PDB file of C-alpha atoms and ligand atoms in Angstrom:
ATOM      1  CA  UNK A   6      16.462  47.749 165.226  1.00 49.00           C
ATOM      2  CA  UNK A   7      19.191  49.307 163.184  1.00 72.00           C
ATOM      3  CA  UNK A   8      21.688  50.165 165.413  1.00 83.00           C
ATOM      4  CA  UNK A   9      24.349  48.215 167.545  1.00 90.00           C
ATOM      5  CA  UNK A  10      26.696  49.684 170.119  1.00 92.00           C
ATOM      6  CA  UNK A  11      30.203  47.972 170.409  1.00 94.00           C
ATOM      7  CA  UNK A  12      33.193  48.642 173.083  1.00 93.00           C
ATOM      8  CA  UNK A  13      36.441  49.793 172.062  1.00 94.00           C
ATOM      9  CA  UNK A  14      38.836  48.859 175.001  1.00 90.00           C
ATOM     10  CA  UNK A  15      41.911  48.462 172.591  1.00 91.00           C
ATOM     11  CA  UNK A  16      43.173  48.816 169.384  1.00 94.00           C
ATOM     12  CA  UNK A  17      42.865  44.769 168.852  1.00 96.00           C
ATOM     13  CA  UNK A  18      39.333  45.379 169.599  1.00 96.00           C
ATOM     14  CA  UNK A  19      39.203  48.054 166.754  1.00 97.00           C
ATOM     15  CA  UNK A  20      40.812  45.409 164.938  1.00 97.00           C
ATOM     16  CA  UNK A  21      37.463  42.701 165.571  1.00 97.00           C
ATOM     17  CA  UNK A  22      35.385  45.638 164.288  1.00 98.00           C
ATOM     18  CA  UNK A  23      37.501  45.878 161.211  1.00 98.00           C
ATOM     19  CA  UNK A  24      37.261  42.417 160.614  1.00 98.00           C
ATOM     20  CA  UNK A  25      33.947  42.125 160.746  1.00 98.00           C
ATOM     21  CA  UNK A  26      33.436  45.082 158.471  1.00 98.00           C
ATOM     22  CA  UNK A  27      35.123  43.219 155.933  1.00 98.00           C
ATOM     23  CA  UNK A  28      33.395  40.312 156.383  1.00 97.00           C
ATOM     24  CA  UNK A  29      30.197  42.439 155.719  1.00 97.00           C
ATOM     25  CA  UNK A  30      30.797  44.849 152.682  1.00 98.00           C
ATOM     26  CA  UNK A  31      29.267  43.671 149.401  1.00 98.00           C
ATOM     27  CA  UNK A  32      30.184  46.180 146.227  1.00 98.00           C
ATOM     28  CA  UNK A  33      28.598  49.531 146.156  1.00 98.00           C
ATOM     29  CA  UNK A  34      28.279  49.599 149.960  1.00 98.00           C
ATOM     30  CA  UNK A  35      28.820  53.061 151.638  1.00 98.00           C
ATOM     31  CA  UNK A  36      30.238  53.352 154.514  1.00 98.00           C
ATOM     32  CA  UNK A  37      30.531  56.547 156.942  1.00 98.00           C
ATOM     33  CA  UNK A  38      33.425  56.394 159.360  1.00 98.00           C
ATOM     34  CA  UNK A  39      33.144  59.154 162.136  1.00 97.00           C
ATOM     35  CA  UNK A  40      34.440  60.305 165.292  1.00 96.00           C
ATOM     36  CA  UNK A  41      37.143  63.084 166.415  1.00 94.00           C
ATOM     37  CA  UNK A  42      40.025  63.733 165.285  1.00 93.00           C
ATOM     38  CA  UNK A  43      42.368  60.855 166.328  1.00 93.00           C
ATOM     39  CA  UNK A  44      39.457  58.649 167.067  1.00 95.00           C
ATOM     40  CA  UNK A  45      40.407  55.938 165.110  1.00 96.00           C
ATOM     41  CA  UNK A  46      38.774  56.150 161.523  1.00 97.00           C
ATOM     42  CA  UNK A  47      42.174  55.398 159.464  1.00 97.00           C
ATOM     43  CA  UNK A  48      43.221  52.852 161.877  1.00 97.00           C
ATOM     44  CA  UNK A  49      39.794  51.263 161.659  1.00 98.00           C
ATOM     45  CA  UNK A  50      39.961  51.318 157.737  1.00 98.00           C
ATOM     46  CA  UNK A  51      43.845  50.085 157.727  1.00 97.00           C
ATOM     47  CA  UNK A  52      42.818  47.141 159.469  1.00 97.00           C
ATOM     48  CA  UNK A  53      40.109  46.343 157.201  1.00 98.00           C
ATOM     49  CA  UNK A  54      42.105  46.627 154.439  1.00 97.00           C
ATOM     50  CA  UNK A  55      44.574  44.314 155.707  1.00 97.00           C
ATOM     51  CA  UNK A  56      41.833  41.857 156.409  1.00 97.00           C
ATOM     52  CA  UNK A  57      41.035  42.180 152.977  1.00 96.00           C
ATOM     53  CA  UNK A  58      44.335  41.160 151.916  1.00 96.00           C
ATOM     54  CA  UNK A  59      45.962  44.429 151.409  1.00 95.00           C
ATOM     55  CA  UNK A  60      49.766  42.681 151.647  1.00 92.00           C
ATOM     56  CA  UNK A  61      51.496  44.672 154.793  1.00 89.00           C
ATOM     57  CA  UNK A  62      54.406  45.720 152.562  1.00 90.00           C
ATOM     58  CA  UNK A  63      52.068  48.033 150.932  1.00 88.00           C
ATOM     59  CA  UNK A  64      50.999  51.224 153.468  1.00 86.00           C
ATOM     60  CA  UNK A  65      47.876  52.720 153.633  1.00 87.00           C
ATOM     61  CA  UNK A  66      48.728  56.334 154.094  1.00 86.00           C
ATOM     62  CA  UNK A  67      45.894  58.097 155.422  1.00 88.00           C
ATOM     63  CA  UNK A  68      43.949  60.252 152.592  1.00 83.00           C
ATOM     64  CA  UNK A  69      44.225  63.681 154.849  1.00 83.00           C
ATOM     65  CA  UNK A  70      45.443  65.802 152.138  1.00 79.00           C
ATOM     66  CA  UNK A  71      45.247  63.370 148.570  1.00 83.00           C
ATOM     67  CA  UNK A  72      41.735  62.739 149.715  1.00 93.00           C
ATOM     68  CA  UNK A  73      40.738  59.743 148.010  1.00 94.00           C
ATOM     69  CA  UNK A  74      42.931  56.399 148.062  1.00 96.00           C
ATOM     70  CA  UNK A  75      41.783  53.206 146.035  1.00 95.00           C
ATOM     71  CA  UNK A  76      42.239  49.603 146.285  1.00 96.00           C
ATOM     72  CA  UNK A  77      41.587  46.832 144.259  1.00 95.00           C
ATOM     73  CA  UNK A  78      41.244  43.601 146.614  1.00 95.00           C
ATOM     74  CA  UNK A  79      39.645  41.947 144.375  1.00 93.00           C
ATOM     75  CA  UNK A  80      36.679  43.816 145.694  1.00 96.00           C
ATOM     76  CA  UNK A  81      37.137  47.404 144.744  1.00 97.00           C
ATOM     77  CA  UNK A  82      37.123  49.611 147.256  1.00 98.00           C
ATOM     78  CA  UNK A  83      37.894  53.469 147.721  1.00 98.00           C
ATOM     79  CA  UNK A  84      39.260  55.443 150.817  1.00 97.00           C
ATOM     80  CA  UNK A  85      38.459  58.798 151.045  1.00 97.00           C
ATOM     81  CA  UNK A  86      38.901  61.520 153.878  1.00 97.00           C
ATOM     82  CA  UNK A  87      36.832  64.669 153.005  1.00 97.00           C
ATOM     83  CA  UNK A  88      37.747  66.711 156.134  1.00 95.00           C
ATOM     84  CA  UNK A  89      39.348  69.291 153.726  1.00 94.00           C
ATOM     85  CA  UNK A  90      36.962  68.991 151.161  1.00 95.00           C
ATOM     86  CA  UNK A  91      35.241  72.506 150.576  1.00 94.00           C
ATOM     87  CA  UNK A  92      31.706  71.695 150.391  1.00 95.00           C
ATOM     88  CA  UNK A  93      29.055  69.567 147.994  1.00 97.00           C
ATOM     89  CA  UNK A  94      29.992  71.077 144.773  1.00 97.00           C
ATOM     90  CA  UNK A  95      33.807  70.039 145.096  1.00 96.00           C
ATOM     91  CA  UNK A  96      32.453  66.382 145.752  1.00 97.00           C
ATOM     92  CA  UNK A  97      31.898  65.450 142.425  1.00 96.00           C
ATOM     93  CA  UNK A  98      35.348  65.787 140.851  1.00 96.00           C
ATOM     94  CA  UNK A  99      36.454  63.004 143.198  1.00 96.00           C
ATOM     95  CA  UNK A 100      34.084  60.225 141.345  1.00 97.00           C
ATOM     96  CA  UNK A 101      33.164  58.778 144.304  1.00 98.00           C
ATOM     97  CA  UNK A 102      29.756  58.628 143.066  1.00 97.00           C
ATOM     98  CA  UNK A 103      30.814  56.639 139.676  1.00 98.00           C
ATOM     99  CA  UNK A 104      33.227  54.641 141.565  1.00 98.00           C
ATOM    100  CA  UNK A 105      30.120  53.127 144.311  1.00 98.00           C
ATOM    101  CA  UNK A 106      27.914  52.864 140.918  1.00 98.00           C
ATOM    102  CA  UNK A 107      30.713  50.629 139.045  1.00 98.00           C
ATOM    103  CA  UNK A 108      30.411  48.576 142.660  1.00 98.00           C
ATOM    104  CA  UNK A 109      33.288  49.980 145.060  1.00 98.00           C
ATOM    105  CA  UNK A 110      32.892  50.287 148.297  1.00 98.00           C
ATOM    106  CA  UNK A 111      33.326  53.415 149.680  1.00 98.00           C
ATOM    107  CA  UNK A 112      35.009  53.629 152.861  1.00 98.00           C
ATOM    108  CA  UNK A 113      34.836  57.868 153.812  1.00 98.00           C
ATOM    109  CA  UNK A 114      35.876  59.644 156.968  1.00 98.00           C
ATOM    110  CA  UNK A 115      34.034  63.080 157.700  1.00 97.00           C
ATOM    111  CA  UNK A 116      31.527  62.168 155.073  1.00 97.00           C
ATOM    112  CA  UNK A 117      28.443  62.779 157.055  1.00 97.00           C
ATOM    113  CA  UNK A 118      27.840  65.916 155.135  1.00 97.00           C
ATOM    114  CA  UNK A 119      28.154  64.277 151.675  1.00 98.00           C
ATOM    115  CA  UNK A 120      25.765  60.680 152.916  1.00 98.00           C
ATOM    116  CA  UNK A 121      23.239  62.109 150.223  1.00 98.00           C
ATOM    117  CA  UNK A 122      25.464  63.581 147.669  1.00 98.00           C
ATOM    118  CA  UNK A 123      26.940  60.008 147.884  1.00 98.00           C
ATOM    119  CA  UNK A 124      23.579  58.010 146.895  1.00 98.00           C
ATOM    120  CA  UNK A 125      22.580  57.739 150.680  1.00 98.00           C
ATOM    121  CA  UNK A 126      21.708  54.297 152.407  1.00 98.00           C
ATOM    122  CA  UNK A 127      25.115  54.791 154.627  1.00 98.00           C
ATOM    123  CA  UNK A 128      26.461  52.356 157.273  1.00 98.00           C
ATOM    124  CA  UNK A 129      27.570  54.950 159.689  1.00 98.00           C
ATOM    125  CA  UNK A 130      30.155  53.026 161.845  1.00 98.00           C
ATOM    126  CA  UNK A 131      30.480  56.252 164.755  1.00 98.00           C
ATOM    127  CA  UNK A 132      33.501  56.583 167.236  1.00 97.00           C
ATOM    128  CA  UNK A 133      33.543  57.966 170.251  1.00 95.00           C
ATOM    129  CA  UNK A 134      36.486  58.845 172.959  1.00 92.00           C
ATOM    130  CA  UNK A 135      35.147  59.140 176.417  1.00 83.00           C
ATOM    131  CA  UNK A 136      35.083  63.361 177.185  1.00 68.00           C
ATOM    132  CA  UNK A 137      38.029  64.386 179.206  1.00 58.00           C
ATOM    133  CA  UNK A 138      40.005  60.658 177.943  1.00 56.00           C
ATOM    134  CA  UNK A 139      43.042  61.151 176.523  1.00 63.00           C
ATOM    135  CA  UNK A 140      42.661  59.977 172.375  1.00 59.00           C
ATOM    136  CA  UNK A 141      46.249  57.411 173.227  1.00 62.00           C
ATOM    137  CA  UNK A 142      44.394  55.844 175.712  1.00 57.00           C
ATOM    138  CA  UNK A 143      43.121  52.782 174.641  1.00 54.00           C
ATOM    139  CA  UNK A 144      40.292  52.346 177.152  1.00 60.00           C
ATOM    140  CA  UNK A 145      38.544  55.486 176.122  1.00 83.00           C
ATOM    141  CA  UNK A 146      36.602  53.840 172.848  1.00 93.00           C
ATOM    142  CA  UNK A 147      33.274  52.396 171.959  1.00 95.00           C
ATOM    143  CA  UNK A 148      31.778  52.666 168.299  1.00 97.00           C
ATOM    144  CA  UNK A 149      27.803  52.832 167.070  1.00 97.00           C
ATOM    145  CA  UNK A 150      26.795  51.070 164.050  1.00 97.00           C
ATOM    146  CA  UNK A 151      23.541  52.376 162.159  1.00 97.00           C
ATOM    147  CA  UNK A 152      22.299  51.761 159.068  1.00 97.00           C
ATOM    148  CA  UNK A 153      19.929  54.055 157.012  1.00 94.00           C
ATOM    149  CA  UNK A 154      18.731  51.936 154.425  1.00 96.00           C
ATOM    150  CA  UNK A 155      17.694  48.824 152.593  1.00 97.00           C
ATOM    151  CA  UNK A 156      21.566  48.341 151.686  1.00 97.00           C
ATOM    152  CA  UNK A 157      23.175  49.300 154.872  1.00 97.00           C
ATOM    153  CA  UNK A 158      20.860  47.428 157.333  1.00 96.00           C
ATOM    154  CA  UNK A 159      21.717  44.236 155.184  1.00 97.00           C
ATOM    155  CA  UNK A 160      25.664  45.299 155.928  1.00 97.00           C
ATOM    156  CA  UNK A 161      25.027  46.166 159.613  1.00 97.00           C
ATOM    157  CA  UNK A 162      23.214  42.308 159.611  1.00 96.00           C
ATOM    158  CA  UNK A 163      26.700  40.880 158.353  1.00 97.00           C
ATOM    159  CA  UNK A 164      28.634  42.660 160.638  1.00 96.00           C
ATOM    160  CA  UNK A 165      26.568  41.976 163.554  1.00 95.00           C
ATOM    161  CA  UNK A 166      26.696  38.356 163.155  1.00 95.00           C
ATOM    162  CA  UNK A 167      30.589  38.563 162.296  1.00 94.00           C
ATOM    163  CA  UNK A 168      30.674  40.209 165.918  1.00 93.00           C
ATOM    164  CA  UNK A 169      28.190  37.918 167.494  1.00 88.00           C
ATOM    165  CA  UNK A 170      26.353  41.389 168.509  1.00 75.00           C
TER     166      UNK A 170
HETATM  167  N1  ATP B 477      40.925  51.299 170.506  1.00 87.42           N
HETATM  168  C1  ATP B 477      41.573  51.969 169.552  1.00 87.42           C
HETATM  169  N2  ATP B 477      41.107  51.930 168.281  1.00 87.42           N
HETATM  170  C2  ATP B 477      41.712  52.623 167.299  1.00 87.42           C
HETATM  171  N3  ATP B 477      42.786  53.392 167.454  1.00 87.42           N
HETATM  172  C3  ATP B 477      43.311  53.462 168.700  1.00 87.42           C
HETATM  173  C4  ATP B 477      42.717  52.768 169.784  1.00 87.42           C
HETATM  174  N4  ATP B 477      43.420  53.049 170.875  1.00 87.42           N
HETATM  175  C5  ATP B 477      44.403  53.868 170.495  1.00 87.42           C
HETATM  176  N5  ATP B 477      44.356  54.129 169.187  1.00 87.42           N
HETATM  177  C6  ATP B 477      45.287  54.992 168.449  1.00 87.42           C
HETATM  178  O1  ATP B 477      44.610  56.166 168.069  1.00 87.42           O
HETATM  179  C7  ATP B 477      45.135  56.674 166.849  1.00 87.42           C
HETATM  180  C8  ATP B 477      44.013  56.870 165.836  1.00 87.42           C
HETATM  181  O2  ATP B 477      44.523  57.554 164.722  1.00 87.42           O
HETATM  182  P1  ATP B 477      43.752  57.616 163.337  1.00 87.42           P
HETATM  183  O3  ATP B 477      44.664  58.275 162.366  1.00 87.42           O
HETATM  184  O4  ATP B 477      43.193  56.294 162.998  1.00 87.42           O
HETATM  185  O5  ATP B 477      42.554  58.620 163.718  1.00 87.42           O
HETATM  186  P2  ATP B 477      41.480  59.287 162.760  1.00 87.42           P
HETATM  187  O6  ATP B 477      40.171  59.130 163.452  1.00 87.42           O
HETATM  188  O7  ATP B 477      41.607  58.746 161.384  1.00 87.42           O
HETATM  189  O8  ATP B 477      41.901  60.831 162.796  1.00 87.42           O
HETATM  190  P3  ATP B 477      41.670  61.988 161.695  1.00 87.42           P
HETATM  191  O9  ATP B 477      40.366  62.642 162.026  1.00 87.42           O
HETATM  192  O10 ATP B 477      42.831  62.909 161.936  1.00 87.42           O
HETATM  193  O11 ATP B 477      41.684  61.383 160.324  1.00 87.42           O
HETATM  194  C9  ATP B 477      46.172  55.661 166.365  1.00 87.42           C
HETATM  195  O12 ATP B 477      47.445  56.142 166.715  1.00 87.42           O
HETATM  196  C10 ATP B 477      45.831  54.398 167.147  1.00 87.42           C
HETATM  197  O13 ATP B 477      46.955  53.586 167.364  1.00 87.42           O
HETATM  198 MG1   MG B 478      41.951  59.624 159.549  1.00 87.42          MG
END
């Protein structure tokens, strides 16, 4: 079974989910962070960031319009936002690909479209705000975890047992 459903009730929930999705990435992991807009994809990546010692004096501005931010925590590890991105054929000028080959993790918001183009075998950590809840309401929230390959089901395994899921 690859595929674990977690509650959202408030952002320090969000932040569990974080750290147990830092706990779980090994180099060259993808992971797919989706949901609406406001959901709580940057916030969820922030926080795991920050777990992975990302020093708080240093901001993690959300890649809306630069697209692709990196880190290097050590572990590598790239944060990209392709709402605005075009389509497949503008993908490759980012390097995402290269960067998850030379072992980053990729850590992409609206990247559904682009799981293939990306080398597939995604960790898909989905958001969702109840319908009719207001997105600044904190009790609105649950996420689904699923992985889609040999790779990802490995990370979901981590990150299940860093929740105790
Ligand atoms: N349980 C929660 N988890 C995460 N964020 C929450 C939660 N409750 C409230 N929030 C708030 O929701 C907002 C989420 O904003 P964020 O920028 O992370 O959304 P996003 O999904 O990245 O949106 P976009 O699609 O525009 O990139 C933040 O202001 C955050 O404080
Ligand atoms: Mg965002």
């Amino acid at each position: 079974m690859s595929s674990v459903s977690i509650p959202l009730p408030s952002r320090r929930a969000t932040k569990l989910l974080a750290r147990a999705l830092a706990l779980a990435v090994k180099p060259g992991d993808l992971v797919i962070v989706s949901g609406p807009l406001g959901a709580g994809k940057t916030f969820l990546v922030r926080a795991a960031l920050r777990e992975l010692g990302l020093p708080e004096e240093e901001a993690v501005a959300s890649p809306t319009f630069s697209l692709v931010h990196d880190y290097d925590l050590g572990l590598r590890l790239v944060h990209a936002d392709l709402y605005r991105l075009g389509g497949v054929e503008e993908l490759p000028a980012l390097g995402l690909s290269e960067e998850r080959d030379a072992g980053a993790v990729l850590l992409v918001e609206w990247g559904e479209p682009y799981v293939a183009a990306l080398g597939g075998d995604a960790l898909a950590i989905t958001i969702r705000v109840r319908p009719g809840a207001d997105a600044a309401n904190e009790t609105s929230r649950s996420a689904t975890l699923e992985a889609s390959g040999t790779r990802s089901r490995a990370a979901l395994e981590r990150m299940r047992a860093a929740l105790g899921a």
